[in-house]
Amino acid sequence: MDIVSRAMILQPLFYSRIACVGLALVFVMPPGYAQSSAEDEAKLAEKLKVLDLFRGTWDVTIKTLTPEKPVVTSVHRNAWVLGDRYLQGDSGLKSDGSHDLSMMTYDLATGKYPLWIFYSTGVVFALPSGDWDEATRTMVWKSPPNLLGSYQYTCVLPDNRAHRCKAVAKNWTGKVLLEQEVVAVRRAP
């Protein structure tokens, strides 16, 4: 039997085996794997209250220090989506023509606040390690340590009317590639 004939016989057999393994996993997984207990749901609801501080419509000013660029403004909207488990942010069209989207939530498994930021330039930051400090009302997201560079995004929320954030991205040698200061002022409802 030549190699082409073998491939024609073995390929469907391989795919059917993969399908069987997938089906078996469905039956082997515990029934509540995708579901949360009432205790977990209560803890999640409590932790998501922190992100509610970011909810609403904000007048945002972004000052880029490195590389130096003109000040950018936007009207940013954050709203709960997907069963109120994710806070989705939308910068709208900014004064420089760019546009950002973001998602935040709380991860019960890690005890952290992950943040994903999607820029219209094609850049995406995934920051899984957000930590909230209630005493200072500060949220800090840091990139994982195993990257060839680093990124940190820190937001201080002194009250419910405004927050100040700072973003710093560095390359593997520690050189600052991006440094921004962000001020957001809540619009009246």
Coordinates of C-alpha atoms in Angstrom, one line a residue:
M1 CA 0.0 0.0 0.0
D2 CA 1.4 3.3 -1.0
I3 CA 1.6 6.4 1.3
V4 CA -1.3 8.2 -0.4
S5 CA -3.6 5.3 0.3
R6 CA -2.5 5.0 3.9
A7 CA -3.1 8.7 4.4
M8 CA -6.6 8.4 2.9
I9 CA -7.4 5.6 5.4
L10 CA -5.7 7.0 8.5
Q11 CA -6.8 10.6 8.2
P12 CA -10.6 9.9 8.8
L13 CA -9.6 7.4 11.5
F14 CA -7.5 10.0 13.2
Y15 CA -10.3 12.6 13.1
S16 CA -12.8 10.1 14.4
R17 CA -10.5 9.3 17.4
I18 CA -10.1 13.0 18.2
A19 CA -13.9 13.4 18.1
C20 CA -14.3 10.5 20.5
V21 CA -11.8 11.9 22.9
G22 CA -13.6 15.3 22.8
L23 CA -17.0 13.6 23.4
A24 CA -15.5 11.5 26.3
L25 CA -14.2 14.7 28.0
V26 CA -17.7 16.1 27.9
F27 CA -19.0 13.1 29.9
V28 CA -16.0 12.9 32.2
M29 CA -16.0 16.5 33.4
P30 CA -17.9 17.2 36.6
P31 CA -21.5 18.4 36.0
G32 CA -20.9 21.7 37.8
Y33 CA -17.6 22.5 36.1
A34 CA -19.0 25.5 34.1
Q35 CA -21.4 26.5 36.9
S36 CA -20.6 28.3 40.0
S37 CA -21.8 27.7 43.5
A38 CA -24.0 30.3 45.2
E39 CA -21.0 31.2 47.4
D40 CA -18.8 31.8 44.3
E41 CA -21.5 33.9 42.7
A42 CA -21.8 36.1 45.9
K43 CA -18.0 36.5 46.0
L44 CA -17.9 37.4 42.3
A45 CA -20.7 39.9 42.7
E46 CA -18.8 41.5 45.6
K47 CA -15.5 41.7 43.6
L48 CA -17.2 43.1 40.5
K49 CA -18.4 46.1 42.5
V50 CA -14.8 47.4 42.3
L51 CA -15.1 47.5 38.5
D52 CA -18.4 49.4 38.8
L53 CA -16.3 52.4 39.8
F54 CA -15.2 52.5 36.2
R55 CA -18.7 52.2 34.8
G56 CA -20.2 55.2 33.1
T57 CA -19.3 57.9 30.5
W58 CA -16.0 59.7 31.0
D59 CA -14.3 62.7 29.4
V60 CA -10.8 61.4 28.9
T61 CA -7.5 63.3 28.3
I62 CA -4.4 61.3 27.4
K63 CA -1.0 62.9 27.6
T64 CA 1.7 60.8 25.9
L65 CA 5.1 61.7 27.4
T66 CA 7.1 59.0 25.6
P67 CA 7.2 59.3 22.6
E68 CA 6.0 62.9 22.9
K69 CA 2.7 63.4 21.1
P70 CA -0.1 65.9 21.1
V71 CA -2.8 65.5 23.8
V72 CA -5.6 63.2 22.8
T73 CA -9.2 63.5 24.0
S74 CA -12.2 61.2 23.9
V75 CA -15.6 60.3 25.4
H76 CA -15.1 56.9 26.9
R77 CA -18.1 54.6 27.8
N78 CA -17.9 51.6 30.1
A79 CA -20.9 49.3 30.4
W80 CA -21.6 45.9 31.8
V81 CA -22.0 43.1 29.2
L82 CA -22.3 39.3 29.0
G83 CA -24.6 38.9 32.0
D84 CA -22.9 41.8 33.9
R85 CA -19.7 39.8 34.3
Y86 CA -17.5 41.9 32.0
L87 CA -17.1 45.7 31.9
Q88 CA -16.7 46.7 28.3
G89 CA -15.0 50.0 27.5
D90 CA -15.3 51.9 24.2
S91 CA -13.2 55.0 23.7
G92 CA -15.2 56.1 20.7
L93 CA -13.4 57.9 18.0
K94 CA -10.6 59.8 19.7
S95 CA -9.3 63.3 18.6
D96 CA -6.3 61.6 16.9
G97 CA -8.6 59.3 14.9
S98 CA -7.8 56.1 16.9
H99 CA -10.3 53.9 18.7
D100 CA -9.9 51.5 21.6
L101 CA -12.0 48.8 23.1
S102 CA -11.4 47.1 26.5
M103 CA -12.8 44.3 28.7
M104 CA -12.4 43.9 32.5
T105 CA -13.7 41.3 34.9
Y106 CA -12.8 39.4 38.0
D107 CA -11.3 35.9 37.9
L108 CA -12.3 33.8 40.8
A109 CA -9.6 31.2 40.0
T110 CA -6.7 33.7 40.2
G111 CA -8.2 36.3 42.5
K112 CA -7.2 39.0 40.0
Y113 CA -8.9 41.6 37.7
P114 CA -7.9 40.8 34.1
L115 CA -7.9 43.6 31.6
W116 CA -7.7 43.4 27.8
I117 CA -7.2 46.5 25.7
F118 CA -7.6 46.4 21.9
Y119 CA -6.2 49.3 19.9
S120 CA -7.3 50.2 16.4
T121 CA -3.6 50.2 15.5
G122 CA -3.6 46.4 15.9
V123 CA -1.9 46.3 19.3
V124 CA -3.5 44.3 22.1
F125 CA -2.5 44.3 25.8
A126 CA -3.6 41.3 27.9
L127 CA -3.0 42.1 31.5
P128 CA -4.3 39.2 33.7
S129 CA -2.9 40.4 37.0
G130 CA -5.0 43.4 38.1
D131 CA -4.9 44.0 41.9
W132 CA -7.2 46.3 43.8
D133 CA -6.0 48.1 46.9
E134 CA -9.1 49.4 48.8
A135 CA -7.0 51.5 51.2
T136 CA -5.5 53.6 48.4
R137 CA -8.3 53.0 45.9
T138 CA -5.7 51.9 43.4
M139 CA -5.9 49.3 40.6
V140 CA -2.6 48.0 39.2
W141 CA -2.3 45.8 36.1
K142 CA 1.1 44.4 35.2
S143 CA 2.3 42.3 32.3
P144 CA 3.5 38.8 33.2
P145 CA 7.2 38.6 34.1
N146 CA 8.1 36.2 31.3
L147 CA 7.7 38.8 28.4
L148 CA 10.6 40.4 26.5
G149 CA 9.4 43.7 28.0
S150 CA 7.0 45.0 30.6
Y151 CA 3.8 47.0 30.8
Q152 CA 2.1 48.5 33.8
Y153 CA -1.2 50.4 34.0
T154 CA -2.1 52.0 37.3
C155 CA -5.3 53.8 38.1
V156 CA -6.1 55.8 41.2
L157 CA -9.7 56.5 41.9
P158 CA -9.8 59.1 44.7
D159 CA -13.6 59.5 44.4
N160 CA -16.4 58.5 42.0
R161 CA -16.0 61.6 39.9
A162 CA -12.5 61.1 38.4
H163 CA -9.6 58.8 38.1
R164 CA -6.0 59.2 37.1
C165 CA -4.1 56.5 35.4
K166 CA -0.5 56.0 34.2
A167 CA 0.7 53.6 31.6
V168 CA 4.4 52.6 31.1
A169 CA 5.7 50.1 28.6
K170 CA 9.4 49.1 28.5
N171 CA 11.5 46.9 26.3
W172 CA 13.6 44.0 27.5
T173 CA 16.5 46.4 28.4
G174 CA 14.2 48.6 30.6
K175 CA 14.0 51.5 28.0
V176 CA 10.7 53.3 28.2
L177 CA 8.8 52.9 24.9
L178 CA 5.5 54.4 26.0
E179 CA 4.5 56.5 28.9
Q180 CA 1.1 58.0 29.2
E181 CA -0.9 59.9 31.8
V182 CA -4.7 59.6 31.6
V183 CA -7.3 61.7 33.4
A184 CA -10.9 60.7 33.2
V185 CA -13.7 62.8 34.5
R186 CA -17.2 61.3 34.9
R187 CA -20.0 62.9 33.0
A188 CA -23.2 63.7 34.9
P189 CA -25.8 61.0 34.3

